[in-house]
Tab-separated table of C-alpha atoms in Angstrom:
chain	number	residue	atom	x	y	z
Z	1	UNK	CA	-18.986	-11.821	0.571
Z	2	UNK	CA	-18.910	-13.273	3.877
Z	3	UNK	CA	-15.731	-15.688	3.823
Z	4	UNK	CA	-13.026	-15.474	6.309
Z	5	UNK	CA	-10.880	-14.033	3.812
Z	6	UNK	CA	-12.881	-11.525	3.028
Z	7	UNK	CA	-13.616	-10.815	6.790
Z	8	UNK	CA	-9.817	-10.110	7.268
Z	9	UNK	CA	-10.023	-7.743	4.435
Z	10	UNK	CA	-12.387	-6.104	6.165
Z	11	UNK	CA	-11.012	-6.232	9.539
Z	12	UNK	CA	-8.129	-4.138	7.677
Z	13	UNK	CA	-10.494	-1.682	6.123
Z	14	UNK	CA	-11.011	-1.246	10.128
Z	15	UNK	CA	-7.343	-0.536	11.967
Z	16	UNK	CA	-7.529	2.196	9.489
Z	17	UNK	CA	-8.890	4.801	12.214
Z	18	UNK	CA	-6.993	3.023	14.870
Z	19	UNK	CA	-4.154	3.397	12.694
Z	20	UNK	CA	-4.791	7.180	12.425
Z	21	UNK	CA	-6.378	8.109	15.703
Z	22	UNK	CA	-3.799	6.508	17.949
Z	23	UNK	CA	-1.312	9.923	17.005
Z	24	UNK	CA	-4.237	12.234	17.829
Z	25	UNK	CA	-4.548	11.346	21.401
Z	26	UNK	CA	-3.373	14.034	23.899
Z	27	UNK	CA	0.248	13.504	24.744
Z	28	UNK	CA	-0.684	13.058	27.978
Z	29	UNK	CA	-2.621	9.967	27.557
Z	30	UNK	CA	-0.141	8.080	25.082
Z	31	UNK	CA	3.605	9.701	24.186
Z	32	UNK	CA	4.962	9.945	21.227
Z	33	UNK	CA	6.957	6.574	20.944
Z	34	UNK	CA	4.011	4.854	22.519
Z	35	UNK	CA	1.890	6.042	19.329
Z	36	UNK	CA	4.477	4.944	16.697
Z	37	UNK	CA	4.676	1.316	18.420
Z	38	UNK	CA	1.351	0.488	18.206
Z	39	UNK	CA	0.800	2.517	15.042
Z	40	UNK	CA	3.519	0.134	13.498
Z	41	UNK	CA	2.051	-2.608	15.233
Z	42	UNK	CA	-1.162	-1.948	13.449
Z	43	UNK	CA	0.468	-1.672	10.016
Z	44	UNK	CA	2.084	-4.560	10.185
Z	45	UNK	CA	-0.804	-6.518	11.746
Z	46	UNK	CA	-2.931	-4.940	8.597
Z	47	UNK	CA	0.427	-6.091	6.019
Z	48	UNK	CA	-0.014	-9.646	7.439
Z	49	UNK	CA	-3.463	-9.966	7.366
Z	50	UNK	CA	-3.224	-8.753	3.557
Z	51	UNK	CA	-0.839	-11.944	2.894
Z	52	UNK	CA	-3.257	-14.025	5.080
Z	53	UNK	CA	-6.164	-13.054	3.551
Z	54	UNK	CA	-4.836	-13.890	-0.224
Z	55	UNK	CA	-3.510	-17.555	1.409
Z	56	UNK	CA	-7.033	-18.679	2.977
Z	57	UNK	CA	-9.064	-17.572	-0.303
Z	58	UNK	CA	-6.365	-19.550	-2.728
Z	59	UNK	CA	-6.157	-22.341	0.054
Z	60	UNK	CA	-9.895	-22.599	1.003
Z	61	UNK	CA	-10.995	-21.696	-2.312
Z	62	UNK	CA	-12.990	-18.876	-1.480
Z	63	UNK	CA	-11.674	-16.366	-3.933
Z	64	UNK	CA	-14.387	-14.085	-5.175
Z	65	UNK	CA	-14.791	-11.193	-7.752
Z	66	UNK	CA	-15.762	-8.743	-4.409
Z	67	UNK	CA	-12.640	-10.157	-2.822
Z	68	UNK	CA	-10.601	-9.751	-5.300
Z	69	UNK	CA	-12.051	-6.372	-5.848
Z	70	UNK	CA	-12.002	-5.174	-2.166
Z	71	UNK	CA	-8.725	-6.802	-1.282
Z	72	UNK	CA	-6.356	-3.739	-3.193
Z	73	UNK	CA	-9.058	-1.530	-2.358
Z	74	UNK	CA	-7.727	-2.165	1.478
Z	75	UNK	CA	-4.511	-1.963	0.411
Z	76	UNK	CA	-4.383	1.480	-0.910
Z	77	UNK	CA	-6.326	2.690	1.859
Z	78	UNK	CA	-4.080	1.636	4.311
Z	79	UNK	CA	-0.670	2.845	2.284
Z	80	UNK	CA	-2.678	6.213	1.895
Z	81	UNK	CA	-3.777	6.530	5.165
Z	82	UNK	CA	-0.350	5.985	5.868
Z	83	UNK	CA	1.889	8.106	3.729
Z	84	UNK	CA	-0.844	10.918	4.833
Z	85	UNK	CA	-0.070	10.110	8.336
Z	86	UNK	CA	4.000	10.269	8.009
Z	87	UNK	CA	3.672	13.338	5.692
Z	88	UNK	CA	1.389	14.973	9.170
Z	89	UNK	CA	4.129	13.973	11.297
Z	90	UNK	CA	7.088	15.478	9.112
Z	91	UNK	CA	8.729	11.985	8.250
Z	92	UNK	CA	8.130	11.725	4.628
Z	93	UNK	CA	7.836	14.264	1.824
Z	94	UNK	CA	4.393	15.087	0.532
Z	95	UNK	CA	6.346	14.765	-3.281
Z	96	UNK	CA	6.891	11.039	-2.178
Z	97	UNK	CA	2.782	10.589	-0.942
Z	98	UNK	CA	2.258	11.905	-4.464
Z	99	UNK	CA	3.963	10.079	-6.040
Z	100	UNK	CA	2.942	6.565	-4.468
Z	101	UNK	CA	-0.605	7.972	-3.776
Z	102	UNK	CA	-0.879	9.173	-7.502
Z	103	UNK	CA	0.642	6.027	-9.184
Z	104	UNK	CA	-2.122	3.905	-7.221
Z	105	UNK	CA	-4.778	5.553	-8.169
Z	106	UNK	CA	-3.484	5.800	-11.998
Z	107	UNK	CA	-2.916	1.980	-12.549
Z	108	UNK	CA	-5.914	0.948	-10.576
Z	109	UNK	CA	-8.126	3.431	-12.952
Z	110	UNK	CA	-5.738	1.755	-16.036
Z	111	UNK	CA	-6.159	-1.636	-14.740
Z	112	UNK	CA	-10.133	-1.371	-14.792
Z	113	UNK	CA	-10.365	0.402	-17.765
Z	114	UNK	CA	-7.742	-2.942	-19.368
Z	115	UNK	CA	-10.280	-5.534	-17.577
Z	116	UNK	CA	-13.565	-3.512	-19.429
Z	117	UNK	CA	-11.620	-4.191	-22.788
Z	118	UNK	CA	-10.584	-7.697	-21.937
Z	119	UNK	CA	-7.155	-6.571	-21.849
Z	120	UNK	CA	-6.418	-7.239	-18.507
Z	121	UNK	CA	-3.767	-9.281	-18.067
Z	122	UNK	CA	-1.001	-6.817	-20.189
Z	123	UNK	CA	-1.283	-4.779	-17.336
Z	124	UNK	CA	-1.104	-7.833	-14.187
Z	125	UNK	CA	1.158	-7.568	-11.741
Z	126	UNK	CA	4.758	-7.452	-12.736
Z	127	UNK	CA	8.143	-8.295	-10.527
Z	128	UNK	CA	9.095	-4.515	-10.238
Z	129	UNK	CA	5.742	-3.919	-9.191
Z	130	UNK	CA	6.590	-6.431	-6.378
Z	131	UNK	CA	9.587	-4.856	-5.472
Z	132	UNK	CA	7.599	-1.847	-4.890
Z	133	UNK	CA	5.998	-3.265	-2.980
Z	134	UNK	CA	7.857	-4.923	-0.809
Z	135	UNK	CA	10.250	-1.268	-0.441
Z	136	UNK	CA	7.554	0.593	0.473
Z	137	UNK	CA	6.111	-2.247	3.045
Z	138	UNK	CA	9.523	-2.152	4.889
Z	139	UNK	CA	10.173	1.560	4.629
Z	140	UNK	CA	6.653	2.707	6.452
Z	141	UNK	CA	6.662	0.553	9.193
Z	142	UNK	CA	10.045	1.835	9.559
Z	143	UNK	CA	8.901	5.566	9.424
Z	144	UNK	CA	6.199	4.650	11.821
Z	145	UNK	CA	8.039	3.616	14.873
Z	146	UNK	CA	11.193	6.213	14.082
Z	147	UNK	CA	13.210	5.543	17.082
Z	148	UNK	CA	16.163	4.252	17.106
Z	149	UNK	CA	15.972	0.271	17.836
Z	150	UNK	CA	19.125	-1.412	19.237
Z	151	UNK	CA	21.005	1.330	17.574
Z	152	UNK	CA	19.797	1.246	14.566
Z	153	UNK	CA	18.198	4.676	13.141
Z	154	UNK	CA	15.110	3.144	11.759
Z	155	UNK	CA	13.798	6.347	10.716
Z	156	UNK	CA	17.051	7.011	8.628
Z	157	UNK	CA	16.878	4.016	7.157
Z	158	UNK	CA	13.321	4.133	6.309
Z	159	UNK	CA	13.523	7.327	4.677
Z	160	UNK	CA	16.114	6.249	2.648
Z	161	UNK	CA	13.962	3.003	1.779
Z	162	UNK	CA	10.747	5.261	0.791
Z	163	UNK	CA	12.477	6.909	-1.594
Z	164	UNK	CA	13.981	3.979	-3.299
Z	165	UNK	CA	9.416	3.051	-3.092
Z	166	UNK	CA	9.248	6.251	-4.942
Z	167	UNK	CA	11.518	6.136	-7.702
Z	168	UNK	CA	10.372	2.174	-8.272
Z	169	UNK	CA	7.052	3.311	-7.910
Z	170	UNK	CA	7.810	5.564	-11.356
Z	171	UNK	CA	9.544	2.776	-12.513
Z	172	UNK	CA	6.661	0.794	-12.567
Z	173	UNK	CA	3.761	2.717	-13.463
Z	174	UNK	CA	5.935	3.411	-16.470
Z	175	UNK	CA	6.110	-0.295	-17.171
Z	176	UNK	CA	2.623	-1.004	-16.768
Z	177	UNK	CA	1.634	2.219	-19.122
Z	178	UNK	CA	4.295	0.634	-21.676
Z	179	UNK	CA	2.295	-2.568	-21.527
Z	180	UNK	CA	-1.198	-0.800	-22.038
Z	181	UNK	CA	0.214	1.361	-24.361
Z	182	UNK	CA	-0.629	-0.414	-27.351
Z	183	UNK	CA	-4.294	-1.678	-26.232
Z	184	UNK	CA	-4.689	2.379	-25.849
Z	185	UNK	CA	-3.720	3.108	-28.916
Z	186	UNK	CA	-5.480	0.331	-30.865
Z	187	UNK	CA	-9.218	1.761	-29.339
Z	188	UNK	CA	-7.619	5.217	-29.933
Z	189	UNK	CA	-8.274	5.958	-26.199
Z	190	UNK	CA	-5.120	8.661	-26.543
């Protein structure tokens, strides 16, 4: 419970109000592109940690059942918090939040109800879940900080990008209820 992975699991249970409070300071203590630089700072130092922590528990061998339990746990908080905080600022749909925020809670409820019935690995993580993933880890940061950057219209392109999340998001919570689909019918949980 106490294992530096673990600790950095925590420590990104804990940016989560930085995350959030840093665009609820008065304007006239930090403006507006301040905020979204070091609220994408955060993000992204909260998306590394998440690889880090995963790479010290497999490389240390300090993987535990409350690690690997807590671990997503962080994750969806911090996508949540997130998609909550774009939808606030006008830079996302609250249709896309749903969607992502919806599907999360869906397959993590499916995925513990699978491990309960030993079925747990029809429903492990799948490459389209990965590309998921990895979409919606681009697209946020880049909804985040919103500015341009060296011409570039970030937030364009991260809108763009979070919709492409959402419809893979579908995508994949359809594949993973295919998978359980026959475990769910075999204990007639439908």
């Amino acid at each position: 419970m106490f294992t530096l992975p673990t600790a950095l699991t925590w420590a990104r249970i804990l940016l989560i109000p930085l995350f959030v409070g840093v665009f609820f300071l008065p304007d006239q203590t930090l403006v507006m592109p301040d905020k979204n630089l070091i609220a994408t700072v955060v993000f992204v130092v909260a998306a590394i940690t998440d690889w880090l922590d995963g790479y010290l528990a497999r490389t240390l061998n300090q993987t535990s059942a409350f690690g690997a339990f807590l671990d997503p746990v962080a994750d969806k908080l911090m996508v949540a918090a997130a998609l909550i905080m774009l939808v606030e600022l006008d830079r996302t749909s609250t249709v896309i939040a749903l969607i992502i925020i919806g599907r999360e809670i869906t397959i993590s409820a499916l995925r513990e109800w699978m491990a309960k019935v030993g079925a747990a690995r029809s429903v492990a993580v799948s490459m389209i879940g990965k590309v998921k993933t990895t979409a919606q880890m681009i697209a946020i940061p880049m909804l985040l900080y919103f500015d341009p950057l060296f011409g570039i219209d970030v937030g364009f392109i991260g809108g763009k990008l979070i919709w492409i999340a959402a419809l893979l998001t579908v995508w994949s919570m359809v594949y993973y209820m295919r998978k359980a689909w026959p475990e769910l019918r075999a204990r007639k949980a439908i």
